[in-house]
Coordinates of C-alpha atoms in Angstrom, one line a residue:
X276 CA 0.0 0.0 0.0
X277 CA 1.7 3.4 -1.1
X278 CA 3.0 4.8 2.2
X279 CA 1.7 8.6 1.0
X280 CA -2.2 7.9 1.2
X281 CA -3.6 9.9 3.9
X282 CA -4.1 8.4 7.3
X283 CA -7.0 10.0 9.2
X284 CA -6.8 9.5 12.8
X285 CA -3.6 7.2 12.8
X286 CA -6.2 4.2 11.8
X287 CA -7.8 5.0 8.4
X288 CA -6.2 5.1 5.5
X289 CA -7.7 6.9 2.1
X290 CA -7.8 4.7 -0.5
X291 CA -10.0 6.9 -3.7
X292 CA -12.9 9.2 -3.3
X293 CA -16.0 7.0 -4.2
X294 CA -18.6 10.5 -4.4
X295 CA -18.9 14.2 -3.5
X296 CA -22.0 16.0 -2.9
X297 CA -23.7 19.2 -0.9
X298 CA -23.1 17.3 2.3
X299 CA -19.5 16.4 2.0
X300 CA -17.2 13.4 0.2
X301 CA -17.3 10.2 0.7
X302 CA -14.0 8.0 0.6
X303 CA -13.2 4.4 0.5
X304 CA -10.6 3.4 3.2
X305 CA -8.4 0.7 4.7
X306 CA -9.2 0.3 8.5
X307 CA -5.8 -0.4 9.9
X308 CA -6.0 -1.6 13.1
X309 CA -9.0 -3.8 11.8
X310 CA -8.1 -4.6 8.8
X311 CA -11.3 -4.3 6.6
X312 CA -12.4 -1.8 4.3
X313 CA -15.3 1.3 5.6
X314 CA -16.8 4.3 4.2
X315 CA -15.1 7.3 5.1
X316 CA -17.3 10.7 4.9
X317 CA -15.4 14.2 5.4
X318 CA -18.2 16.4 6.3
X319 CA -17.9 20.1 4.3
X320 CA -18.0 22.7 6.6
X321 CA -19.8 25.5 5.4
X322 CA -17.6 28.6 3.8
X323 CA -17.4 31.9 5.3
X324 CA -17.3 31.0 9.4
X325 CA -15.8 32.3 11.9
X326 CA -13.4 30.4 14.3
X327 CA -16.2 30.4 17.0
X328 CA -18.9 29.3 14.2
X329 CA -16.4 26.4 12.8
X330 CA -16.0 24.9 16.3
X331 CA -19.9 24.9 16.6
X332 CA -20.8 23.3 13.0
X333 CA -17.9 20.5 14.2
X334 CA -19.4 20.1 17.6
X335 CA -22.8 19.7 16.2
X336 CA -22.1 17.3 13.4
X337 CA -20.2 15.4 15.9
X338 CA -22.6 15.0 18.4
X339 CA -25.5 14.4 15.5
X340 CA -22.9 11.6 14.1
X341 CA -22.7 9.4 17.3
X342 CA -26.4 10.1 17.9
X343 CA -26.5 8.5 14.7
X344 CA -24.2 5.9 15.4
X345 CA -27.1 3.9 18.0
X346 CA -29.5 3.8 15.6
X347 CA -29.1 0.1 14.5
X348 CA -31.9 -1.2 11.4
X349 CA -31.4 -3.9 8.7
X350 CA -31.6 -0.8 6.6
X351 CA -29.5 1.5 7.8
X352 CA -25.9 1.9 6.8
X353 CA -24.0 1.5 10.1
X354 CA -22.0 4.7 11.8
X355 CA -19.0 3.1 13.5
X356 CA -16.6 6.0 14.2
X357 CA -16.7 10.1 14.1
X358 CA -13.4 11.6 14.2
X359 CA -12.8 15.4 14.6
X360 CA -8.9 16.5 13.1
X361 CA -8.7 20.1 13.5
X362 CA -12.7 21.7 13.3
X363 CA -12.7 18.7 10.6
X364 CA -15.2 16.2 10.9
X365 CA -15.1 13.1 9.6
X366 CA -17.8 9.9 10.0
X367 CA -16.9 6.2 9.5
X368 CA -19.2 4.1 8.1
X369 CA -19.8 0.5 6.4
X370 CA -18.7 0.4 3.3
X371 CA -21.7 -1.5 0.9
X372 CA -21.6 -2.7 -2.2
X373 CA -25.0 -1.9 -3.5
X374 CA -25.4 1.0 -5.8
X375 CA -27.5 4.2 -5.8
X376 CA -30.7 4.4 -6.8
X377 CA -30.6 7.0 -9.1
X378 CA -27.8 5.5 -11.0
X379 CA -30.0 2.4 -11.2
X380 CA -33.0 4.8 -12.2
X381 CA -30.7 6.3 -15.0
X382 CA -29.4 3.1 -16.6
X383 CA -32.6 1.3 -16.8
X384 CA -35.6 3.8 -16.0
X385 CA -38.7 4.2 -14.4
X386 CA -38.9 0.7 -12.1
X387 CA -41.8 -1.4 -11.5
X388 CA -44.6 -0.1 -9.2
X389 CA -44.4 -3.3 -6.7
X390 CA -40.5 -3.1 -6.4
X391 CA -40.4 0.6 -5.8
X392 CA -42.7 -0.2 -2.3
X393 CA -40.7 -2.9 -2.0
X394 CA -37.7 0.0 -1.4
X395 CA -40.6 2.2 0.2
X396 CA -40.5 -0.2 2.6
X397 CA -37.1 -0.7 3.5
X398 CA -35.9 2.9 3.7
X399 CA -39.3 3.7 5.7
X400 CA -38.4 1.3 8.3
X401 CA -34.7 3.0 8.7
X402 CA -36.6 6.2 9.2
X403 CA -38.9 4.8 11.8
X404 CA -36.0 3.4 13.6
X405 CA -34.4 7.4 13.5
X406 CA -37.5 9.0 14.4
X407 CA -38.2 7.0 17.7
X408 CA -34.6 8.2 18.6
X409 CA -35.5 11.7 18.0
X410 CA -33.4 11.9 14.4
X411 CA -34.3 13.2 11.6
X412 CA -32.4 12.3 8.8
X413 CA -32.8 15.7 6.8
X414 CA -31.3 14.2 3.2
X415 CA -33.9 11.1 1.8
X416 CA -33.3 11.1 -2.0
X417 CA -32.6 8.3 -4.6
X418 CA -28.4 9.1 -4.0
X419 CA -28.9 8.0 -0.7
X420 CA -30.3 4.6 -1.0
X421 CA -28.6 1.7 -2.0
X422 CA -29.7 -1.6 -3.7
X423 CA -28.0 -4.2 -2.6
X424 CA -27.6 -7.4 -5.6
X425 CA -30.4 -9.1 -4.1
X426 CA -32.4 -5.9 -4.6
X427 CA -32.9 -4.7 -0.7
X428 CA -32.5 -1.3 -0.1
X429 CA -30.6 0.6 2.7
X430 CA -30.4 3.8 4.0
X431 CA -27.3 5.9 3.9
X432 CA -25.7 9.4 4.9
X433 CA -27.1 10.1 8.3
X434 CA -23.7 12.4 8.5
X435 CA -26.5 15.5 8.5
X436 CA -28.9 14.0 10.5
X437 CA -30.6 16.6 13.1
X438 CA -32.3 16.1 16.3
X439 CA -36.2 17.0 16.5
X440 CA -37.1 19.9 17.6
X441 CA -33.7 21.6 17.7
X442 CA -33.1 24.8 16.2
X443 CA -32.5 23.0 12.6
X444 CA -29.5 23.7 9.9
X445 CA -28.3 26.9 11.0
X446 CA -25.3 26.5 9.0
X447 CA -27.2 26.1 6.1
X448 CA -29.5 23.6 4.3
X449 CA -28.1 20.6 4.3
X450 CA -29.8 18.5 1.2
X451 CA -30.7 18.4 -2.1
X452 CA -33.8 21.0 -3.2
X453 CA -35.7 18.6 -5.0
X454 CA -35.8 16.3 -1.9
X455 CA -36.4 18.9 1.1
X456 CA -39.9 19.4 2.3
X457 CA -41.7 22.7 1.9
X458 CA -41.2 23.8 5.6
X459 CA -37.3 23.0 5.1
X460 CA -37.0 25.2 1.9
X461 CA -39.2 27.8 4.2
X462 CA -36.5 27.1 7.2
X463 CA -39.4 26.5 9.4
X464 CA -39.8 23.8 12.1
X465 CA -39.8 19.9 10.7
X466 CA -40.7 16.7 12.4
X467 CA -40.6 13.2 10.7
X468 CA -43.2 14.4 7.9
X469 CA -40.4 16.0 6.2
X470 CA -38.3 13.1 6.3
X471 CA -41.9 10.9 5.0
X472 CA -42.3 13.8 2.0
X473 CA -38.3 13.1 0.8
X474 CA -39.1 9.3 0.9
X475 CA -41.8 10.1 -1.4
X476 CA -40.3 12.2 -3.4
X477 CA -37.5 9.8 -4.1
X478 CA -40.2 7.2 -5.1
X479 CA -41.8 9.0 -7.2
X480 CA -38.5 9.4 -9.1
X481 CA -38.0 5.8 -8.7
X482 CA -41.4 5.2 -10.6
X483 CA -41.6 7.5 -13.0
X484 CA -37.7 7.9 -14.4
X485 CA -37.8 11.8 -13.1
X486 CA -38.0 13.2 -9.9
X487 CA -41.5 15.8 -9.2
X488 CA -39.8 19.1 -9.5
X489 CA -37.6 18.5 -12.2
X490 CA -36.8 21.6 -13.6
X491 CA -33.6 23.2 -15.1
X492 CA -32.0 25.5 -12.5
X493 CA -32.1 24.8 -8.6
X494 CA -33.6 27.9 -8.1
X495 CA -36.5 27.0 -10.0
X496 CA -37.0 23.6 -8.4
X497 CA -37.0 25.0 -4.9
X498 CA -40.0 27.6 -6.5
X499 CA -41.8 24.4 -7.8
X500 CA -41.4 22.8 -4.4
X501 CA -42.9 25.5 -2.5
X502 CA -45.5 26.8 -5.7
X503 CA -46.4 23.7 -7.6
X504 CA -47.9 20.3 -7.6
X505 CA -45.9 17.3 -9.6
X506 CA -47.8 15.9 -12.3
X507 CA -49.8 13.0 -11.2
X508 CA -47.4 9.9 -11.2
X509 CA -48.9 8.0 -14.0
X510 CA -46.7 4.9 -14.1
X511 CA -47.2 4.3 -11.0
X512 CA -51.0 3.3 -11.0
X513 CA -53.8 4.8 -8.9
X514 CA -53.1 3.7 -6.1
X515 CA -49.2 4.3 -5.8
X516 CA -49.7 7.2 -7.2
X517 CA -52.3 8.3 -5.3
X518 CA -50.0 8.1 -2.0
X519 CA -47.0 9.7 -3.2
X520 CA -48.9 12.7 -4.5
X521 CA -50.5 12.8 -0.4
X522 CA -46.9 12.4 0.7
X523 CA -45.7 15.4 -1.5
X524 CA -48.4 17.8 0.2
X525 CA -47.6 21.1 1.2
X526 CA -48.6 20.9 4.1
X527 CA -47.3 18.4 6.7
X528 CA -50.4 17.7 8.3
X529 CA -52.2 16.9 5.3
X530 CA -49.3 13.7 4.6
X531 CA -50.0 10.0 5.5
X532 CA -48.1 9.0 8.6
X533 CA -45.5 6.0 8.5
X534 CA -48.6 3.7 9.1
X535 CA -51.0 4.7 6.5
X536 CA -48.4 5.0 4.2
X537 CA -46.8 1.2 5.1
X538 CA -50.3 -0.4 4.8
X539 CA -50.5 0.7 1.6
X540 CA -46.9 -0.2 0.1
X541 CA -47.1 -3.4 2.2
X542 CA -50.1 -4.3 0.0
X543 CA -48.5 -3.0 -3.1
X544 CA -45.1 -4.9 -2.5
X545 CA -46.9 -8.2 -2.0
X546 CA -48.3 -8.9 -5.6
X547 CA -46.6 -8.7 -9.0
X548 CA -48.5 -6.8 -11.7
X549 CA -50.1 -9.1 -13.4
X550 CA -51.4 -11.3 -10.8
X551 CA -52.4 -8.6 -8.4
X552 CA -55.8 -9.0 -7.6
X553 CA -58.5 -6.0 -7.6
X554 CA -58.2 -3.9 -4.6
X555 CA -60.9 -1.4 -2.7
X556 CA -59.0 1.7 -3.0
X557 CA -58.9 3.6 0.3
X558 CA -60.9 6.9 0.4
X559 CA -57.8 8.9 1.0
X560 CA -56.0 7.9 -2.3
X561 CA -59.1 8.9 -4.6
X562 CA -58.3 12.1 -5.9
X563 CA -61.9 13.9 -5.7
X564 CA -61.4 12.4 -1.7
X565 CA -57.9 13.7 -1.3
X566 CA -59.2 17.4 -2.4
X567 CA -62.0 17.2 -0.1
X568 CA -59.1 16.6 3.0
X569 CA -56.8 19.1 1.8
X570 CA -60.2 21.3 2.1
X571 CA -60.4 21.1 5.9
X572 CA -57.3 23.6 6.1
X573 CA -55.1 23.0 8.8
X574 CA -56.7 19.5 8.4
X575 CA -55.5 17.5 6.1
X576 CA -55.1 13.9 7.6
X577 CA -55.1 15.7 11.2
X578 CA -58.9 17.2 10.6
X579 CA -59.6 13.8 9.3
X580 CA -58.7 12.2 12.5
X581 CA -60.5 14.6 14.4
X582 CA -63.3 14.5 12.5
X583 CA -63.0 10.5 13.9
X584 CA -62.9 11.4 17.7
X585 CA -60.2 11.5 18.5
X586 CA -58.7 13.7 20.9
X587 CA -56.6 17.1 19.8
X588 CA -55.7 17.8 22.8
X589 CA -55.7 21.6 24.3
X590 CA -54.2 23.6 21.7
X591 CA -55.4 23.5 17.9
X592 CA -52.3 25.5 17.5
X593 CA -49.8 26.5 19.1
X594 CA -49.5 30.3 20.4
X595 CA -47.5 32.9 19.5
X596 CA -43.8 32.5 21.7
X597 CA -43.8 36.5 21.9
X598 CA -46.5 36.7 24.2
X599 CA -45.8 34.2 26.3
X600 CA -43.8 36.6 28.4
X601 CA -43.9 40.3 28.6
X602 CA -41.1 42.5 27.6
X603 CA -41.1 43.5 31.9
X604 CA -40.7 39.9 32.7
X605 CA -38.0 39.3 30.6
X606 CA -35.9 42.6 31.4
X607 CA -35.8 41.3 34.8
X608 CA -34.8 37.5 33.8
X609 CA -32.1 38.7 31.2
X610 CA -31.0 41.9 33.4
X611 CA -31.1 44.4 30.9
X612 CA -33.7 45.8 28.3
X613 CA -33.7 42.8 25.6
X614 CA -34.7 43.2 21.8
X615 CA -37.4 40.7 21.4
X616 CA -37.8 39.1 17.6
X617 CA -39.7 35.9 15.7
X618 CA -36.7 34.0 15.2
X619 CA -38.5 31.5 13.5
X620 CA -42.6 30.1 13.8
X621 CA -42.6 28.8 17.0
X622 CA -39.6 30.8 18.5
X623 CA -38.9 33.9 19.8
X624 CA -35.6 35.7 21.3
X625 CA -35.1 38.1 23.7
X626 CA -31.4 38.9 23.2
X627 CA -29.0 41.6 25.2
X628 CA -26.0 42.4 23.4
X629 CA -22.5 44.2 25.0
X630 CA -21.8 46.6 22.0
X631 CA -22.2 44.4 18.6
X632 CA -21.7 41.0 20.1
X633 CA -24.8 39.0 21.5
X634 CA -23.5 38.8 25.2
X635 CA -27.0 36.4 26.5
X636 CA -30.5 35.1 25.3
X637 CA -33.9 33.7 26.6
X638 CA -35.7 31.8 24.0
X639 CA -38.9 30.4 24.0
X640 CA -40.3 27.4 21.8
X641 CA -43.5 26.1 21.2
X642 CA -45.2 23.7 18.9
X643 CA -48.3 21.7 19.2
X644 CA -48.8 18.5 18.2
X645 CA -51.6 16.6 16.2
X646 CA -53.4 13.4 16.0
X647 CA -52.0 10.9 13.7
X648 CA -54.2 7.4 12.5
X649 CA -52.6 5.3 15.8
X650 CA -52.2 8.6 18.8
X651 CA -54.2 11.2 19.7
X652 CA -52.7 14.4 20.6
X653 CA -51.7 14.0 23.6
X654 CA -50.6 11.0 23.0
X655 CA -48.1 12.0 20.5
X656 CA -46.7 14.9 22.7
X657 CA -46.2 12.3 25.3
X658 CA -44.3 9.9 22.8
X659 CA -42.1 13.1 21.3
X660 CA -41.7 14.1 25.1
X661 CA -40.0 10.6 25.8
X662 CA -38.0 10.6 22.6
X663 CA -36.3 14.4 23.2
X664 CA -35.6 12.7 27.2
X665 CA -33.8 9.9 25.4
X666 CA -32.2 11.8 23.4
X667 CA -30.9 14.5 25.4
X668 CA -29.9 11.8 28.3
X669 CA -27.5 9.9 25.2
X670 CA -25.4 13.2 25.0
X671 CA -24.6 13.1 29.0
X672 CA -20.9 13.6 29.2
X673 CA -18.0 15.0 27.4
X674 CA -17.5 15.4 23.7
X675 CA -14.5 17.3 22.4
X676 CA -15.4 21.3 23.5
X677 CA -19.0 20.3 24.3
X678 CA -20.4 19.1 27.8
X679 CA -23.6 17.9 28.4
X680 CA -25.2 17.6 31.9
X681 CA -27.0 15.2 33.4
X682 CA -31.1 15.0 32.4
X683 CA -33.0 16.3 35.7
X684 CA -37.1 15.8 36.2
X685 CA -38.5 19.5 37.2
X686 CA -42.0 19.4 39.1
X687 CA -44.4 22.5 38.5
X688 CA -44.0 23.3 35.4
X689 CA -46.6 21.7 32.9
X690 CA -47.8 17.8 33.2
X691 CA -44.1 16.9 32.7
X692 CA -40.8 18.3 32.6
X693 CA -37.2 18.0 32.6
X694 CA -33.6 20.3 32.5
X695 CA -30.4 19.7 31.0
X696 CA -27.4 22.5 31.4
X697 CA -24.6 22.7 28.4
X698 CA -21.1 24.5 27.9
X699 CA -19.2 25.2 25.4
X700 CA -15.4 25.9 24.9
X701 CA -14.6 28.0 22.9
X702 CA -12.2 26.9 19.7
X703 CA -8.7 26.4 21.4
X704 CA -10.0 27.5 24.9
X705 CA -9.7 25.4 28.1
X706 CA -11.1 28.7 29.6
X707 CA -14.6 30.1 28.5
X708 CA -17.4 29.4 26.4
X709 CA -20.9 29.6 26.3
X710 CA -23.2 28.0 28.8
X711 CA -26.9 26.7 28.0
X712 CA -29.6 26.0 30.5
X713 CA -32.6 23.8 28.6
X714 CA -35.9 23.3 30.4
X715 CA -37.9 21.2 28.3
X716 CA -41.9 20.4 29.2
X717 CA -45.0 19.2 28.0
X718 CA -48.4 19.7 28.7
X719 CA -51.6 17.9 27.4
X720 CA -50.7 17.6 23.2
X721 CA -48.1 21.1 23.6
X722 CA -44.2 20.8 24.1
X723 CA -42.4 23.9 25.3
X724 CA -38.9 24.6 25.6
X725 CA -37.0 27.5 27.2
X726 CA -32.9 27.9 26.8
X727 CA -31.1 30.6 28.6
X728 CA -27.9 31.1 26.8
X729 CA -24.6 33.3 27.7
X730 CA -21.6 33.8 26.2
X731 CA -18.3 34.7 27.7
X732 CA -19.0 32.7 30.4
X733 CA -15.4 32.0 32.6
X734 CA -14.6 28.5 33.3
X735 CA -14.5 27.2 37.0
X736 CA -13.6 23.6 35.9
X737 CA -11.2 21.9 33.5
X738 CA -12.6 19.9 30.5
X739 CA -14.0 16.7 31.1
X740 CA -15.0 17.4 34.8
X741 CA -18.6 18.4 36.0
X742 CA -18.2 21.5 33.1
X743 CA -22.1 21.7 32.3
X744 CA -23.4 22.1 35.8
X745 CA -20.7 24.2 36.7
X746 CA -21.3 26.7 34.9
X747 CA -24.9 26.8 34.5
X748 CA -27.3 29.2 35.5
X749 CA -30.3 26.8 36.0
X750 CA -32.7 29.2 37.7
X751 CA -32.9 31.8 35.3
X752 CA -34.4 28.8 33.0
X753 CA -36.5 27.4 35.2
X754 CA -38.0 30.9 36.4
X755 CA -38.4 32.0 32.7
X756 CA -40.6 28.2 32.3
X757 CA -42.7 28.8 35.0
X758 CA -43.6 32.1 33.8
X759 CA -44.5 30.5 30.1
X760 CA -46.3 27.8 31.9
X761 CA -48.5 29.9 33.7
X762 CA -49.0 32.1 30.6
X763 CA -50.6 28.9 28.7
X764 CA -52.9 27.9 31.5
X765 CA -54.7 31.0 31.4

């Protein structure tokens, strides 16, 4: 082996780049202390950071690639390693054999109805498996799913992966236009629907030999995403078709969930074309039917299930963050006179800055959620509540510059609660960063979250000690959560 191929991390040695894309390249490489050959993914760091905003993208995609790493499916493309060389990071995977399926949709066409389910199927179980650990996987499209020789499909590239209900790519979009969701293009708040409307987007590629939105320049796809629906998927038959066009709504609470939409490529995967026998076609998939859902507004498949009984919970919607506390109550919490600003649906900022620089925040999050086919309301909150615990209990500990404290319960504020504190060293600093306290609660089908965040904040410990708790600021959080608590039980 020539001596001069570059060894990442002492133990992984480049052999040829296998791909390149938005997210970063992929490499084959020699495992040297195993012995076997992995996938090697150097993540690209966005152009145009500062020092401080490198060291946060390579924190982040870190701690997203070892939350990936648990996540263990028959279709999902192990993570094994994540290694960080300068603010560099790079993710070590399992190297398959199978190959893309747009490569496979480019040298032979559209592909059969019943084996594109078939693939449905696979890569929807790889995002169920992400979903119940709080990921999202942020990039389903046909580059990322492999067919294997016997004609299984897997799941790769969680490199960009993101947690639910965090404060999503603020490094910029990570994915390909023609894949993203609407509320992604619109950088608002996603959940797993956005993952669901990729998947279908990729299938209806898969079926039809073009992908929805194909249009000339990116720019115009993104404007087709947001403005226009795809032509009905012919090839794929009525009732195929009729699914992926109610995966591709606009709006996420008009899609199938994962359980509507696996009945109906379950069904579809189990028959050939020409012995399939007649089928009732489902309400849902008829397309005067699907019109007259989309028609309830906000409704979609979540009016439908309402219109069945079952329970929304509280809160239709969720409120507006801004008014969840006045501009007197947080003066006091921050200490200063704060500028208050949407940041986002669902989020608002009171911020203080020391000249130009931000010096601390209180933010405030809200989202409610809905009924899906299986859960009411509440139900669903309580499920999403249990996943973000999870989730945020995995990252306990100490991870290059980024501590993570322990996950605490918190009584009085809403039906359930808990608190996690975080620091942050700076890039090349053993001696101040910034500091996070997160209260995170729920109450009947509403989730709340409140972070009070400072920068500048001196050290007291070394790395790798209590860092987290040290240097948090816990009451501050928890007063500001009462405060919103209260505010939503009025």
């Amino acid at each position: 082996m020539p001596s001069d191929l570059y060894l990442l991390a002492g133990r992984y040695r480049l052999i040829e780049r296998l791909g390149q894309g938005g997210a970063g390249t992929v490499w084959r490489a020699i495992d040297e202390m195993l012995d076997r050959q992995v996938a090697v993914k150097q993540v690209r760091v966005p152009e145009g950071l500062g020092p401080r905003e490198r060291a946060e993208f390579a924190d982040r995609a870190m701690h997203e690639a070892r939350s990936a790493g648990r996540l263990r499916d028959p279709a999902i493309v192990l993570v094994h390693d994540v290694v960080l060389e300068g603010d560099q990071p790079w993710i070590i995977m399992d190297l398959t054999t199978g190959r893309s399926l747009d490569k496979v949709i480019k040298e032979r066409g559209p592909l059969p109805p019943e084996f594109v389910a078939a693939v449905g199927l696979r890569v929807l179980s790889a995002l169920e498996v992400a979903h119940a650990h709080g990921l999202l996987h942020q990039d389903v499209k046909p580059a990322n799913i492999l067919l294997e020789s016997d004609g299984t499909a897997m799941l790769t590239d969680f490199g960009i992966a993101a947690p639910m209900g965090g404060r999503g790519d603020v490094f910029g979009s990570a994915g390909s236009p023609g894949y993203m969701a609407p509320e992604r293009l619109n950088e608002q708040p996603s959940g797993p629907s956005a993952d669901l409307w990729s998947l279908g987007a990729s299938l209806y590629t898969a079926v039809e030999g073009r992908a929805p939105f194909e249009r000339a320049l990116p720019a115009a796809v993104a404007a087709a995403v947001l403005l226009h629906e795809p032509p009905f998927p012919a090839r794929a038959g009525r009732e195929l078709g009729g699914l992926l066009m109610a995966m591709l709504a606009k709006d996420p609470a008009a899609r199938p969930t994962a359980s509507q939409i696996r009945q109906v490529l379950t069904r579809l995967a189990g028959a050939g074309p020409a012995s399939a026998p007649a089928r009732p076609r489902r309400w849902w998939l008829l397309p005067a039917a699907l019109a007259a859902v989309l028609a309830l507004g906000a409704g979609g498949w979540y009016a439908a299930a309402t219109l069945g009984g079952q329970d929304t919970g509280r809160y239709a919607t969720a409120p507006d963050p801004c008014t969840l506390l006045t501009d007197a109550q947080a003066a006091q919490l921050v200490k200063g006179t704060p500028k208050r600003s949407l940041t986002r649906p669902g989020e608002c900022q009171w911020l203080i800055r020391e000249g130009t620089l931000p010096a601390r925040s209180l933010v405030v999050r809200v989202w409610a959620e809905r009924p899906t086919g299986d859960l009411d309301g509440p139900q669903v909150a309580q499920r999403r509540f249990a996943s973000e615990k999870s989730t945020r209990a995995a990252a306990e500990g100490m991870g290059q510059r980024q501590a993570y404290g322990s996950v605490r319960d918190v009584t009085g504020v809403g039906e359930t609660a808990i608190a996690q504190n975080g620091f942050k060293f700076y890039i090349n600093s053993t001696e101040s960063g910034t500091a996070d306290s997160i209260l995170l609660f729920r109450t009947s089908n509403l989730l709340g979250e409140v972070v009070w965040h400072r920068e500048d904040v001196s050290a007291v410990v070394a790395p790798g000690d209590e860092a987290a708790d040290a240097m948090a600021d816990p009451q501050t959080a928890l007063a500001a959560a009462r405060l919103v608590a209260a505010a939503l039980a009025k």
